[in-house]
Each structure stands twice: as structure tokens, then as C-alpha cells.
Coordinates of C-alpha atoms in Angstrom, one line a residue:
M1 CA 216.8 64.3 47.9
R2 CA 215.6 60.7 48.5
T3 CA 217.5 57.9 46.7
T4 CA 217.1 54.2 46.8
S5 CA 219.5 54.0 49.7
G6 CA 218.1 56.9 51.8
V7 CA 217.7 60.7 52.0
R8 CA 220.4 63.2 51.2
A9 CA 219.8 66.5 52.8
T10 CA 221.7 69.6 54.0
A11 CA 220.8 72.5 56.2
R12 CA 222.8 75.7 56.1
V13 CA 222.8 78.5 58.7
H14 CA 225.0 81.6 58.3
A15 CA 225.1 84.3 60.9
R16 CA 226.6 87.8 60.4
R17 CA 226.8 91.0 62.3
D18 CA 224.1 93.3 60.9
G19 CA 225.8 96.7 61.5
R20 CA 223.1 97.8 64.0
G21 CA 224.4 95.9 67.0
G22 CA 222.6 92.7 66.2
T23 CA 223.0 89.5 64.2
C24 CA 221.3 88.7 60.9
L25 CA 220.9 85.4 59.1
P26 CA 221.7 85.9 55.4
V27 CA 221.5 82.1 54.8
L28 CA 218.9 79.9 56.5
D29 CA 217.7 77.0 54.4
G30 CA 217.2 73.2 54.7
E31 CA 216.2 70.2 52.8
G32 CA 214.2 67.0 53.5
P33 CA 214.0 66.3 57.3
L34 CA 216.2 69.4 58.1
A35 CA 214.1 72.5 58.6
P36 CA 215.9 75.4 60.4
R37 CA 213.6 78.2 61.6
R38 CA 214.5 81.6 63.1
T39 CA 213.0 82.1 66.5
R40 CA 212.9 85.1 68.9
G41 CA 216.4 86.1 70.0
T42 CA 217.5 88.3 72.9
G43 CA 219.8 91.3 72.7
D44 CA 222.3 90.9 69.9
E45 CA 221.9 87.1 69.7
A46 CA 220.0 85.4 66.8
R47 CA 218.3 82.1 67.5
V48 CA 217.6 79.2 65.2
T49 CA 215.6 76.1 66.0
L50 CA 216.1 72.9 63.9
V51 CA 212.7 71.3 63.3
G52 CA 212.4 67.7 62.1
A53 CA 210.2 67.8 59.0
M54 CA 210.1 64.0 58.7
S55 CA 211.4 60.9 60.6
G56 CA 215.1 60.3 60.7
P57 CA 217.8 59.7 60.4
L58 CA 216.9 56.3 59.0
G59 CA 219.3 53.6 57.7
G60 CA 221.1 54.9 54.6
D61 CA 220.3 58.6 55.2
R62 CA 223.1 61.2 54.8
L63 CA 222.2 64.4 56.7
T64 CA 224.5 67.4 57.1
V65 CA 224.1 70.7 59.1
E66 CA 226.5 73.5 58.2
T67 CA 226.7 76.5 60.5
E68 CA 228.9 79.6 60.0
V69 CA 229.2 82.5 62.5
G70 CA 230.9 85.6 61.2
E71 CA 233.1 88.1 63.0
G72 CA 231.2 89.7 65.9
A73 CA 228.0 87.7 65.3
R74 CA 226.2 85.8 68.1
L75 CA 224.1 82.7 67.4
R76 CA 222.2 80.2 69.4
V77 CA 221.0 76.9 67.8
G78 CA 218.7 74.5 69.4
S79 CA 216.2 71.9 68.2
A80 CA 212.4 71.5 68.7
A81 CA 212.6 67.9 69.9
A82 CA 215.0 65.0 70.4
T83 CA 216.4 63.3 67.3
I84 CA 215.6 59.6 67.0
A85 CA 217.9 57.3 65.0
L86 CA 215.7 54.6 63.5
P87 CA 216.2 51.4 61.4
G88 CA 215.5 51.9 57.7
Q89 CA 214.6 49.7 54.8
T90 CA 218.3 49.4 54.0
K91 CA 221.0 47.9 56.2
E92 CA 223.4 50.8 55.5
E93 CA 224.4 53.0 58.4
A94 CA 223.0 56.5 58.6
R95 CA 225.2 59.5 58.8
Y96 CA 224.6 62.8 60.5
D97 CA 227.4 65.4 60.1
V98 CA 227.6 68.7 61.8
R99 CA 230.1 71.3 60.5
I100 CA 230.7 74.5 62.5
T101 CA 232.8 77.5 61.7
V102 CA 233.2 80.5 64.0
A103 CA 235.2 83.6 63.2
D104 CA 237.1 85.9 65.6
D105 CA 234.8 87.5 68.2
G106 CA 232.0 85.3 67.0
E107 CA 230.0 83.3 69.4
L108 CA 227.9 80.1 68.9
R109 CA 225.9 78.3 71.5
W110 CA 225.1 74.9 70.0
L111 CA 222.4 73.3 72.3
P112 CA 220.3 70.7 70.5
E113 CA 218.1 68.2 72.3
Q114 CA 219.2 64.6 72.8
L115 CA 220.0 62.0 70.2
I116 CA 218.2 58.7 70.9
S117 CA 219.6 55.5 69.4
A118 CA 216.5 53.3 68.9
G119 CA 216.8 49.5 68.8
G120 CA 217.9 48.2 65.3
S121 CA 219.3 51.6 64.2
D122 CA 222.9 52.2 63.0
L123 CA 224.1 55.8 63.1
Y124 CA 227.5 57.5 62.7
V125 CA 227.6 61.1 63.9
T126 CA 230.4 63.5 63.3
T127 CA 230.7 67.0 64.8
R128 CA 233.6 69.2 63.6
A129 CA 234.1 72.7 64.9
D130 CA 236.7 75.0 63.4
L131 CA 237.2 78.2 65.4
A132 CA 239.3 81.3 65.0
P133 CA 241.6 82.1 68.0
G134 CA 239.2 84.7 69.3
A135 CA 236.0 82.7 68.8
R136 CA 233.6 81.5 71.6
L137 CA 231.7 78.3 71.6
V138 CA 229.4 76.3 73.9
L139 CA 228.6 73.0 72.4
R140 CA 226.5 70.3 74.0
E141 CA 226.0 66.7 72.8
E142 CA 223.7 64.2 74.5
Q143 CA 223.2 60.6 73.5
V144 CA 220.6 58.3 74.9
L145 CA 221.0 54.5 74.3
G146 CA 217.6 53.0 73.6
R147 CA 214.1 54.1 74.4
T148 CA 212.3 52.9 77.5
G149 CA 212.5 49.1 77.7
E150 CA 214.6 48.5 74.6
E151 CA 218.2 47.8 73.8
P152 CA 220.0 50.5 71.8
G153 CA 221.0 50.5 68.2
R154 CA 224.6 51.0 67.1
L155 CA 225.8 54.5 67.7
T156 CA 229.2 56.0 66.9
S157 CA 229.9 59.6 67.7
R158 CA 233.0 61.6 66.8
L159 CA 233.7 65.1 68.1
T160 CA 236.6 67.2 66.8
V161 CA 237.4 70.8 67.8
R162 CA 240.1 72.9 66.2
I163 CA 241.2 76.4 67.3
G164 CA 243.3 78.5 65.0
G165 CA 244.1 75.4 62.9
G166 CA 245.3 73.4 65.8
C167 CA 243.4 70.3 67.1
V168 CA 242.4 70.5 70.8
L169 CA 239.9 67.6 70.9
D170 CA 239.3 64.6 68.7
Q171 CA 237.4 61.8 70.4
E172 CA 235.2 58.9 69.3
L173 CA 232.8 56.7 71.2
S174 CA 231.0 53.6 69.8
C175 CA 228.2 51.9 71.6
G176 CA 225.6 49.2 71.0
P177 CA 225.5 46.0 69.1
G178 CA 228.7 45.5 67.0
A179 CA 230.6 48.1 68.9
P180 CA 234.0 47.2 70.3
G181 CA 233.8 44.8 73.2
G182 CA 233.5 46.4 76.7
W183 CA 231.6 49.5 75.6
D184 CA 229.1 48.8 78.4
G185 CA 231.7 47.8 81.0
P186 CA 233.1 49.8 84.0
A187 CA 235.9 51.4 81.9
V188 CA 233.4 53.0 79.4
L189 CA 229.8 53.5 80.3
A190 CA 229.5 51.3 83.4
G191 CA 225.9 50.3 82.5
H192 CA 224.6 53.8 82.1
R193 CA 222.3 54.6 79.2
A194 CA 222.9 58.4 78.8
V195 CA 226.2 60.0 77.9
G196 CA 227.0 63.6 77.0
Q197 CA 229.6 66.3 76.8
V198 CA 229.9 70.0 76.8
V199 CA 232.8 71.8 75.1
V200 CA 233.3 75.5 76.2
V201 CA 235.8 77.6 74.2
H202 CA 236.6 81.1 75.4
P203 CA 239.6 83.4 75.0
R204 CA 239.6 83.9 78.8
Y205 CA 240.8 80.4 79.3
G206 CA 244.1 81.5 77.7
E207 CA 244.8 83.4 80.9
R208 CA 243.2 81.2 83.6
M209 CA 242.2 77.6 82.9
P210 CA 239.7 75.8 85.2
E211 CA 241.2 72.9 87.2
A212 CA 240.4 69.3 86.3
R213 CA 237.9 68.0 88.8
M214 CA 234.7 66.0 89.4
L215 CA 231.4 67.8 89.6
G216 CA 229.1 65.8 91.7
E217 CA 228.5 62.2 90.7
G218 CA 229.0 61.4 87.0
A219 CA 230.5 64.6 85.6
A220 CA 234.1 65.6 85.1
V221 CA 235.8 68.8 84.0
L222 CA 238.9 68.4 81.8
P223 CA 241.0 71.3 80.6
L224 CA 242.1 71.0 76.9
A225 CA 245.3 72.0 75.2
G226 CA 244.0 75.4 74.2
P227 CA 241.5 78.0 75.6
A228 CA 238.9 75.2 76.0
V229 CA 237.3 72.9 78.6
L230 CA 235.5 69.6 78.2
V231 CA 232.8 68.3 80.5
T232 CA 231.9 64.7 80.2
A233 CA 228.9 63.1 82.0
L234 CA 227.3 59.7 82.5
A235 CA 223.8 59.2 83.8
P236 CA 221.0 56.6 84.0
D237 CA 218.6 58.6 81.9
A238 CA 218.2 61.8 79.8
L239 CA 216.8 63.9 82.6
C240 CA 219.7 63.2 84.9
L241 CA 222.2 63.8 82.1
R242 CA 220.7 67.2 81.3
R243 CA 220.8 68.2 84.9
L244 CA 224.5 67.2 85.3
L245 CA 225.5 69.1 82.1
D246 CA 223.5 72.2 83.0
E247 CA 225.0 72.3 86.5
A248 CA 228.5 71.9 85.1
L249 CA 228.0 74.6 82.5
A250 CA 226.7 77.0 85.2
V251 CA 229.9 76.4 87.2
L252 CA 232.1 77.0 84.3
E253 CA 230.4 80.2 83.3
R254 CA 230.8 81.5 86.9
D255 CA 234.5 80.7 86.9

């Protein structure tokens, strides 16, 4: 729904075990710029692609994606293209909220394309994942600060992960004009324009947790207080960032 201050839209994806060894999607709907589409899956995994039906998020927009994975279901969610935060007709910030719930023995691979903060935009992104103790999750976030040759907009991103009701990760990063001083300095982004993270949650980490370590130049592995691991990476551009995160994820999945 469009209002005088922006678009209000929600997309919902619910995945359930179908009783035949696969995963069904009893709820798959979207509004405004959020258009989830089922795509070809493999094995017992269902796949959904988020398609941008219109430009956004723009200033004043309030967009929400709600994803639920039931017991024993397997779901992979991606996007058809990068999301570009743009300035709107209003000076209000835009909000993009992702809400994830995964039940015991459920699995979600949340792997969208990059979020690009275009010059003049103001976006606040929140991602909250609530997992049962036996749930599995691979969640990737990538932010690119500005398009080629432009300064970024204001981008604030908060990521929260809870397992069995206990918080294992709650972090926030704010970049761009108006962000806390020093965001581009050596203690934060060190002049890089692409930043990302991968969170991997798996019950096997309850028995053997990967060690904290650097992976090449620009990526670090950090065990969390639960069966979960965080990979954080910095890079000069989106292509290098994706390569770092893909390599880190491949290492973790071999461990």
C-alpha cells in the first residue's frame, strides 16, 4: 500500500514438510515491490526468489519479509537482483525488515544478492532470526556503499540471531553521511566500500566449534555463544566480497 510518506508492503513465505519427502510452500505472497516466486528446487529443498516488482526501498518506505520454516522442511531464498536503496520524495528514512523463524530440524539458506546504498538514500535494515535448538541456518548479508563513482547514502544494518530463546548475536553497523564519526576509519571499514557477513547455525557446532581465525585477506571466522559461527568480511567491491564469503562458507561446510 502506498501512502503519502512511502510504500507499506509485506512478503510472506512459509515452508512445510509435505509428507512425501519434500517441502511445500502453503504461504507465498507479496505486496508492492516484494514479489516472491517459487523456482526449481533440488531434492527435498524448496527454492524461492524475491523479485523486485518496482524500485525501492525509497525514502519513507516500510518493507517487511517474513519467512517461516517448519519442522523438517528445507528452504533456500535468494533474489533476482541486487536491492538498491534510493532517495525518495520524503526525507524520512526507509526501513527493510527481515523476520526469520526456523523450527527444529528445519533448514533455511538465506542468500539474497547485495544491498546497494545509493547516494542520498537513508535506509535502516533489520534482520532477526529466531531458531529452535535443532534448526539449521545459513544467512548471508552483503552491503555495498555507493554505486560506481558516487558517495554512499546512510545505511544502518542490525542483525540479531536467537537460538532456543537465547541471543547469540546482536550487532549493528552504521555507515555513510550522518553515521557515527570514524565509520570509514581503520577501526571500522578502513576505506572499503563492501562489507558482509555469513552466519552459520548447525547443531554439530554444539560438539565441535570451529576455531577463530582469519581466512585470507579481509575475512574472519568468529565462533558465537551457541552452535553458530559468524564470518565477517571487508572488500573493495561487491565481486571481491562475494568471493571472500563464498570461500569462507566452503571452508566451514567442510569442517
